[in-house]
Amino acid sequence: YDRVPLNPELGAKEDSADWSKQKITIDGGFDNERLPMYLFLPKRVRPPYQAIVFFPSARVNTMPSSRHLGDMDFVDYVIQSGRAVLYPIYRGTYERSTSADAWPGEVGYRELMIRQSKEVRRAVDYLETRPDVIDRNKIAYLGVSQGSAAGVIFTALEDRFRAVVFLDGGFFLDEAPPGGDQADFAPRLKRPTLMVNGDYDFTFP
């Protein structure tokens, strides 16, 4: 993808007992779309921080607004441990989800994966512009469910991640479209990877 200017726009900060949260919007890199993201910075720890790029589960695809973020129980402990978390609002999630994204068809599915992959990489681009708070040499990826399954593709394509964590993921059981098969990308993921699954997961048995 082309590393065009990010043109970041910073929103107001919100503070809680454990972290500060700030909405940031950057150019998504295609179709003049803007990519909203939420940056969480821990308190009681000095920067620069190790950073996590987060990709949530499919439950957020039908949530109407990112004003109330889902899946925070998968990242709150990460922030409390002293790490920064960047939570992008990817195409196909929250208010950026359309009926075409929900039932994309084979070609549409592949195009959505390409867009989301670019947005993951744009998120890393942004973190690298923040040496005031982020250690660019310690950026990792954390995906849950759909963010874990698709994360096999995203992380194989992005070599700036120093570590990868997949929670509740696996290979999709239906036939993958050409260019979107996880099995083609998995051997190319060379970073240290932790995969956590349950014995009785009905989606990824």
PDB file of C-alpha atoms in Angstrom:
ATOM      1  CA  TYR A   1       0.000   0.000   0.000  1.00  0.00           C
ATOM      2  CA  ASP A   2       1.073   3.599  -0.468  1.00  0.00           C
ATOM      3  CA  ARG A   3       2.226   5.344   2.690  1.00  0.00           C
ATOM      4  CA  VAL A   4       0.403   8.564   1.958  1.00  0.00           C
ATOM      5  CA  PRO A   5       0.278  11.301   4.649  1.00  0.00           C
ATOM      6  CA  LEU A   6      -1.783  10.407   7.725  1.00  0.00           C
ATOM      7  CA  ASN A   7      -3.176  13.911   8.330  1.00  0.00           C
ATOM      8  CA  PRO A   8      -4.055  13.098  11.968  1.00  0.00           C
ATOM      9  CA  GLU A   9      -6.764  14.964  13.824  1.00  0.00           C
ATOM     10  CA  LEU A  10      -6.713  14.721  17.612  1.00  0.00           C
ATOM     11  CA  GLY A  11      -9.882  14.760  19.681  1.00  0.00           C
ATOM     12  CA  ALA A  12     -10.405  15.563  23.337  1.00  0.00           C
ATOM     13  CA  LYS A  13      -8.913  13.356  26.038  1.00  0.00           C
ATOM     14  CA  GLU A  14     -10.947  11.430  28.586  1.00  0.00           C
ATOM     15  CA  ASP A  15      -9.385  10.304  31.848  1.00  0.00           C
ATOM     16  CA  SER A  16     -10.176   7.348  34.076  1.00  0.00           C
ATOM     17  CA  ALA A  17      -8.390   5.917  37.094  1.00  0.00           C
ATOM     18  CA  ASP A  18      -6.161   3.639  34.988  1.00  0.00           C
ATOM     19  CA  TRP A  19      -5.722   5.356  31.631  1.00  0.00           C
ATOM     20  CA  SER A  20      -6.329   8.307  29.361  1.00  0.00           C
ATOM     21  CA  LYS A  21      -8.305   7.818  26.145  1.00  0.00           C
ATOM     22  CA  GLN A  22      -8.095   9.992  23.053  1.00  0.00           C
ATOM     23  CA  LYS A  23      -9.888   9.725  19.728  1.00  0.00           C
ATOM     24  CA  ILE A  24      -7.617  10.161  16.731  1.00  0.00           C
ATOM     25  CA  THR A  25      -8.670  10.231  13.078  1.00  0.00           C
ATOM     26  CA  ILE A  26      -6.287   9.623  10.177  1.00  0.00           C
ATOM     27  CA  ASP A  27      -6.566   9.155   6.434  1.00  0.00           C
ATOM     28  CA  GLY A  28      -7.366   5.518   5.757  1.00  0.00           C
ATOM     29  CA  GLY A  29      -5.317   5.432   2.573  1.00  0.00           C
ATOM     30  CA  PHE A  30      -8.143   4.703   0.111  1.00  0.00           C
ATOM     31  CA  ASP A  31     -11.356   6.257  -1.217  1.00  0.00           C
ATOM     32  CA  ASN A  32     -10.800   9.410   0.857  1.00  0.00           C
ATOM     33  CA  GLU A  33     -12.037   7.527   3.931  1.00  0.00           C
ATOM     34  CA  ARG A  34     -10.959   8.549   7.401  1.00  0.00           C
ATOM     35  CA  LEU A  35      -9.958   5.927   9.968  1.00  0.00           C
ATOM     36  CA  PRO A  36     -11.084   6.671  13.551  1.00  0.00           C
ATOM     37  CA  MET A  37      -8.970   5.179  16.337  1.00  0.00           C
ATOM     38  CA  TYR A  38      -8.876   5.327  20.127  1.00  0.00           C
ATOM     39  CA  LEU A  39      -5.494   5.533  21.821  1.00  0.00           C
ATOM     40  CA  PHE A  40      -5.337   4.370  25.437  1.00  0.00           C
ATOM     41  CA  LEU A  41      -2.303   5.406  27.463  1.00  0.00           C
ATOM     42  CA  PRO A  42      -1.680   3.893  30.907  1.00  0.00           C
ATOM     43  CA  LYS A  43      -1.252   5.936  34.030  1.00  0.00           C
ATOM     44  CA  ARG A  44       1.406   5.427  36.716  1.00  0.00           C
ATOM     45  CA  VAL A  45       3.896   4.261  34.059  1.00  0.00           C
ATOM     46  CA  ARG A  46       6.412   6.446  32.271  1.00  0.00           C
ATOM     47  CA  PRO A  47       6.583   6.523  28.452  1.00  0.00           C
ATOM     48  CA  PRO A  48       7.655   5.416  25.963  1.00  0.00           C
ATOM     49  CA  TYR A  49       5.219   2.511  26.164  1.00  0.00           C
ATOM     50  CA  GLN A  50       5.074  -0.857  24.523  1.00  0.00           C
ATOM     51  CA  ALA A  51       2.019  -0.685  22.254  1.00  0.00           C
ATOM     52  CA  ILE A  52      -0.717  -3.048  21.120  1.00  0.00           C
ATOM     53  CA  VAL A  53      -2.815  -2.720  17.951  1.00  0.00           C
ATOM     54  CA  PHE A  54      -6.171  -4.320  18.765  1.00  0.00           C
ATOM     55  CA  PHE A  55      -8.679  -5.995  16.430  1.00  0.00           C
ATOM     56  CA  PRO A  56     -11.970  -6.938  18.153  1.00  0.00           C
ATOM     57  CA  SER A  57     -14.400  -9.799  17.682  1.00  0.00           C
ATOM     58  CA  ALA A  58     -17.322  -9.909  15.239  1.00  0.00           C
ATOM     59  CA  ARG A  59     -19.732  -8.819  17.951  1.00  0.00           C
ATOM     60  CA  VAL A  60     -18.762  -5.204  17.247  1.00  0.00           C
ATOM     61  CA  ASN A  61     -19.765  -5.493  13.574  1.00  0.00           C
ATOM     62  CA  THR A  62     -23.402  -4.868  14.452  1.00  0.00           C
ATOM     63  CA  MET A  63     -22.869  -2.318  17.219  1.00  0.00           C
ATOM     64  CA  PRO A  64     -24.178   1.022  15.904  1.00  0.00           C
ATOM     65  CA  SER A  65     -21.588   3.324  17.414  1.00  0.00           C
ATOM     66  CA  SER A  66     -18.006   3.219  18.641  1.00  0.00           C
ATOM     67  CA  ARG A  67     -18.834   5.739  21.366  1.00  0.00           C
ATOM     68  CA  HIS A  68     -19.329   2.659  23.535  1.00  0.00           C
ATOM     69  CA  LEU A  69     -16.466   0.332  22.631  1.00  0.00           C
ATOM     70  CA  GLY A  70     -17.044  -3.399  22.789  1.00  0.00           C
ATOM     71  CA  ASP A  71     -14.560  -6.074  23.834  1.00  0.00           C
ATOM     72  CA  MET A  72     -12.825  -3.788  26.336  1.00  0.00           C
ATOM     73  CA  ASP A  73     -12.567  -6.749  28.714  1.00  0.00           C
ATOM     74  CA  PHE A  74      -9.983  -8.165  26.287  1.00  0.00           C
ATOM     75  CA  VAL A  75      -7.722  -5.118  26.525  1.00  0.00           C
ATOM     76  CA  ASP A  76      -8.331  -3.395  29.862  1.00  0.00           C
ATOM     77  CA  TYR A  77      -5.784  -5.621  31.615  1.00  0.00           C
ATOM     78  CA  VAL A  78      -3.247  -4.827  28.879  1.00  0.00           C
ATOM     79  CA  ILE A  79      -3.508  -1.097  29.608  1.00  0.00           C
ATOM     80  CA  GLN A  80      -3.381  -1.726  33.354  1.00  0.00           C
ATOM     81  CA  SER A  81      -0.154  -3.651  32.800  1.00  0.00           C
ATOM     82  CA  GLY A  82       1.476  -0.445  31.561  1.00  0.00           C
ATOM     83  CA  ARG A  83       1.093  -0.820  27.788  1.00  0.00           C
ATOM     84  CA  ALA A  84      -0.586   1.494  25.300  1.00  0.00           C
ATOM     85  CA  VAL A  85      -3.477   0.158  23.211  1.00  0.00           C
ATOM     86  CA  LEU A  86      -4.582   1.513  19.831  1.00  0.00           C
ATOM     87  CA  TYR A  87      -8.157   0.479  19.013  1.00  0.00           C
ATOM     88  CA  PRO A  88      -8.995   1.347  15.372  1.00  0.00           C
ATOM     89  CA  ILE A  89     -12.595   1.409  14.139  1.00  0.00           C
ATOM     90  CA  TYR A  90     -12.045  -0.774  11.094  1.00  0.00           C
ATOM     91  CA  ARG A  91     -14.159  -0.836   7.987  1.00  0.00           C
ATOM     92  CA  GLY A  92     -16.984  -3.314   8.617  1.00  0.00           C
ATOM     93  CA  THR A  93     -17.242  -2.550  12.358  1.00  0.00           C
ATOM     94  CA  TYR A  94     -19.440  -0.187  14.366  1.00  0.00           C
ATOM     95  CA  GLU A  95     -20.684   2.834  12.375  1.00  0.00           C
ATOM     96  CA  ARG A  96     -18.338   1.882   9.520  1.00  0.00           C
ATOM     97  CA  SER A  97     -20.313  -1.292   8.785  1.00  0.00           C
ATOM     98  CA  THR A  98     -22.715  -1.406   5.842  1.00  0.00           C
ATOM     99  CA  SER A  99     -25.074  -4.045   4.502  1.00  0.00           C
ATOM    100  CA  ALA A 100     -22.488  -4.749   1.789  1.00  0.00           C
ATOM    101  CA  ASP A 101     -19.901  -5.445   4.500  1.00  0.00           C
ATOM    102  CA  ALA A 102     -22.284  -7.753   6.382  1.00  0.00           C
ATOM    103  CA  TRP A 103     -22.999  -9.935   3.297  1.00  0.00           C
ATOM    104  CA  PRO A 104     -20.124  -9.099   0.984  1.00  0.00           C
ATOM    105  CA  GLY A 105     -19.967 -12.153  -1.270  1.00  0.00           C
ATOM    106  CA  GLU A 106     -16.686 -13.732  -2.311  1.00  0.00           C
ATOM    107  CA  VAL A 107     -15.150 -10.715  -4.044  1.00  0.00           C
ATOM    108  CA  GLY A 108     -16.515  -8.280  -1.474  1.00  0.00           C
ATOM    109  CA  TYR A 109     -15.085 -10.370   1.350  1.00  0.00           C
ATOM    110  CA  ARG A 110     -11.629 -10.261  -0.180  1.00  0.00           C
ATOM    111  CA  GLU A 111     -11.886  -6.503  -0.753  1.00  0.00           C
ATOM    112  CA  LEU A 112     -12.970  -5.967   2.856  1.00  0.00           C
ATOM    113  CA  MET A 113      -9.974  -7.999   4.073  1.00  0.00           C
ATOM    114  CA  ILE A 114      -7.655  -5.889   1.928  1.00  0.00           C
ATOM    115  CA  ARG A 115      -9.101  -2.681   3.350  1.00  0.00           C
ATOM    116  CA  GLN A 116      -8.862  -3.917   6.923  1.00  0.00           C
ATOM    117  CA  SER A 117      -5.306  -5.093   6.345  1.00  0.00           C
ATOM    118  CA  LYS A 118      -4.362  -1.625   5.116  1.00  0.00           C
ATOM    119  CA  GLU A 119      -6.021  -0.074   8.150  1.00  0.00           C
ATOM    120  CA  VAL A 120      -4.022  -2.306  10.490  1.00  0.00           C
ATOM    121  CA  ARG A 121      -0.858  -1.103   8.790  1.00  0.00           C
ATOM    122  CA  ARG A 122      -1.978   2.540   8.849  1.00  0.00           C
ATOM    123  CA  ALA A 123      -2.476   2.138  12.603  1.00  0.00           C
ATOM    124  CA  VAL A 124       1.155   1.039  12.919  1.00  0.00           C
ATOM    125  CA  ASP A 125       2.169   3.998  10.740  1.00  0.00           C
ATOM    126  CA  TYR A 126       0.500   6.321  13.229  1.00  0.00           C
ATOM    127  CA  LEU A 127       2.136   4.742  16.264  1.00  0.00           C
ATOM    128  CA  GLU A 128       5.515   5.299  14.651  1.00  0.00           C
ATOM    129  CA  THR A 129       4.803   9.040  14.524  1.00  0.00           C
ATOM    130  CA  ARG A 130       4.435   9.189  18.325  1.00  0.00           C
ATOM    131  CA  PRO A 131       7.941   8.723  19.781  1.00  0.00           C
ATOM    132  CA  ASP A 132       6.819  10.932  22.676  1.00  0.00           C
ATOM    133  CA  VAL A 133       4.729   8.069  24.066  1.00  0.00           C
ATOM    134  CA  ILE A 134       5.324   4.944  21.923  1.00  0.00           C
ATOM    135  CA  ASP A 135       8.375   2.697  21.615  1.00  0.00           C
ATOM    136  CA  ARG A 136       8.247   1.946  17.886  1.00  0.00           C
ATOM    137  CA  ASN A 137      10.427  -1.122  18.370  1.00  0.00           C
ATOM    138  CA  LYS A 138       7.901  -2.772  20.714  1.00  0.00           C
ATOM    139  CA  ILE A 139       4.609  -2.855  18.848  1.00  0.00           C
ATOM    140  CA  ALA A 140       2.452  -5.998  18.992  1.00  0.00           C
ATOM    141  CA  TYR A 141      -0.871  -7.215  17.618  1.00  0.00           C
ATOM    142  CA  LEU A 142      -3.792  -8.543  19.682  1.00  0.00           C
ATOM    143  CA  GLY A 143      -6.820 -10.059  17.937  1.00  0.00           C
ATOM    144  CA  VAL A 144      -9.951 -11.656  19.379  1.00  0.00           C
ATOM    145  CA  SER A 145     -12.089 -14.143  17.425  1.00  0.00           C
ATOM    146  CA  GLN A 146     -12.494 -12.476  13.996  1.00  0.00           C
ATOM    147  CA  GLY A 147      -9.488 -10.311  14.813  1.00  0.00           C
ATOM    148  CA  SER A 148      -7.579 -13.484  15.542  1.00  0.00           C
ATOM    149  CA  ALA A 149      -8.749 -15.472  12.507  1.00  0.00           C
ATOM    150  CA  ALA A 150      -8.177 -12.634  10.053  1.00  0.00           C
ATOM    151  CA  GLY A 151      -5.146 -11.575  12.064  1.00  0.00           C
ATOM    152  CA  VAL A 152      -3.218 -14.493  10.569  1.00  0.00           C
ATOM    153  CA  ILE A 153      -3.357 -12.589   7.283  1.00  0.00           C
ATOM    154  CA  PHE A 154      -2.814  -9.114   8.735  1.00  0.00           C
ATOM    155  CA  THR A 155       0.243 -10.041  10.773  1.00  0.00           C
ATOM    156  CA  ALA A 156       1.857 -12.093   8.017  1.00  0.00           C
ATOM    157  CA  LEU A 157       1.814  -8.948   5.870  1.00  0.00           C
ATOM    158  CA  GLU A 158       3.113  -6.544   8.534  1.00  0.00           C
ATOM    159  CA  ASP A 159       6.649  -7.207   9.737  1.00  0.00           C
ATOM    160  CA  ARG A 160       6.759  -4.307  12.198  1.00  0.00           C
ATOM    161  CA  PHE A 161       4.868  -6.341  14.799  1.00  0.00           C
ATOM    162  CA  ARG A 162       7.337  -7.764  17.303  1.00  0.00           C
ATOM    163  CA  ALA A 163       4.839 -10.185  18.856  1.00  0.00           C
ATOM    164  CA  VAL A 164       1.361 -11.507  18.057  1.00  0.00           C
ATOM    165  CA  VAL A 165      -1.441 -12.690  20.372  1.00  0.00           C
ATOM    166  CA  PHE A 166      -4.499 -14.559  19.061  1.00  0.00           C
ATOM    167  CA  LEU A 167      -7.390 -15.116  21.475  1.00  0.00           C
ATOM    168  CA  ASP A 168     -10.171 -17.530  20.517  1.00  0.00           C
ATOM    169  CA  GLY A 169      -9.201 -17.910  16.866  1.00  0.00           C
ATOM    170  CA  GLY A 170      -8.711 -20.516  14.193  1.00  0.00           C
ATOM    171  CA  PHE A 171      -9.247 -21.298  10.522  1.00  0.00           C
ATOM    172  CA  PHE A 172     -12.651 -20.550   9.044  1.00  0.00           C
ATOM    173  CA  LEU A 173     -14.460 -23.746   8.120  1.00  0.00           C
ATOM    174  CA  ASP A 174     -16.022 -22.553   4.856  1.00  0.00           C
ATOM    175  CA  GLU A 175     -14.068 -22.443   1.640  1.00  0.00           C
ATOM    176  CA  ALA A 176     -11.946 -19.326   1.401  1.00  0.00           C
ATOM    177  CA  PRO A 177     -11.978 -17.093  -1.675  1.00  0.00           C
ATOM    178  CA  PRO A 178      -8.807 -16.915  -3.782  1.00  0.00           C
ATOM    179  CA  GLY A 179      -6.349 -14.586  -2.100  1.00  0.00           C
ATOM    180  CA  GLY A 180      -8.124 -14.793   1.251  1.00  0.00           C
ATOM    181  CA  ASP A 181      -7.191 -18.232   2.561  1.00  0.00           C
ATOM    182  CA  GLN A 182      -5.614 -18.133   6.020  1.00  0.00           C
ATOM    183  CA  ALA A 183      -3.671 -21.315   5.261  1.00  0.00           C
ATOM    184  CA  ASP A 184      -1.737 -19.465   2.553  1.00  0.00           C
ATOM    185  CA  PHE A 185      -0.584 -16.808   5.006  1.00  0.00           C
ATOM    186  CA  ALA A 186       0.015 -18.764   8.220  1.00  0.00           C
ATOM    187  CA  PRO A 187       3.439 -20.173   7.163  1.00  0.00           C
ATOM    188  CA  ARG A 188       4.584 -16.608   6.475  1.00  0.00           C
ATOM    189  CA  LEU A 189       3.915 -15.421  10.029  1.00  0.00           C
ATOM    190  CA  LYS A 190       7.388 -15.517  11.555  1.00  0.00           C
ATOM    191  CA  ARG A 191       6.907 -13.416  14.701  1.00  0.00           C
ATOM    192  CA  PRO A 192       6.599 -14.933  18.197  1.00  0.00           C
ATOM    193  CA  THR A 193       2.928 -15.856  18.486  1.00  0.00           C
ATOM    194  CA  LEU A 194       0.743 -16.819  21.441  1.00  0.00           C
ATOM    195  CA  MET A 195      -2.561 -18.517  20.615  1.00  0.00           C
ATOM    196  CA  VAL A 196      -5.146 -19.056  23.367  1.00  0.00           C
ATOM    197  CA  ASN A 197      -8.204 -21.226  22.707  1.00  0.00           C
ATOM    198  CA  GLY A 198     -10.909 -23.080  24.583  1.00  0.00           C
ATOM    199  CA  ASP A 199     -11.533 -26.818  24.422  1.00  0.00           C
ATOM    200  CA  TYR A 200     -15.210 -26.427  23.509  1.00  0.00           C
ATOM    201  CA  ASP A 201     -15.236 -23.499  21.087  1.00  0.00           C
ATOM    202  CA  PHE A 202     -18.084 -24.116  18.636  1.00  0.00           C
ATOM    203  CA  THR A 203     -16.791 -21.618  16.055  1.00  0.00           C
ATOM    204  CA  PHE A 204     -13.190 -22.827  15.944  1.00  0.00           C
ATOM    205  CA  PRO A 205     -13.329 -26.442  17.200  1.00  0.00           C
TER     206      PRO A 205
END
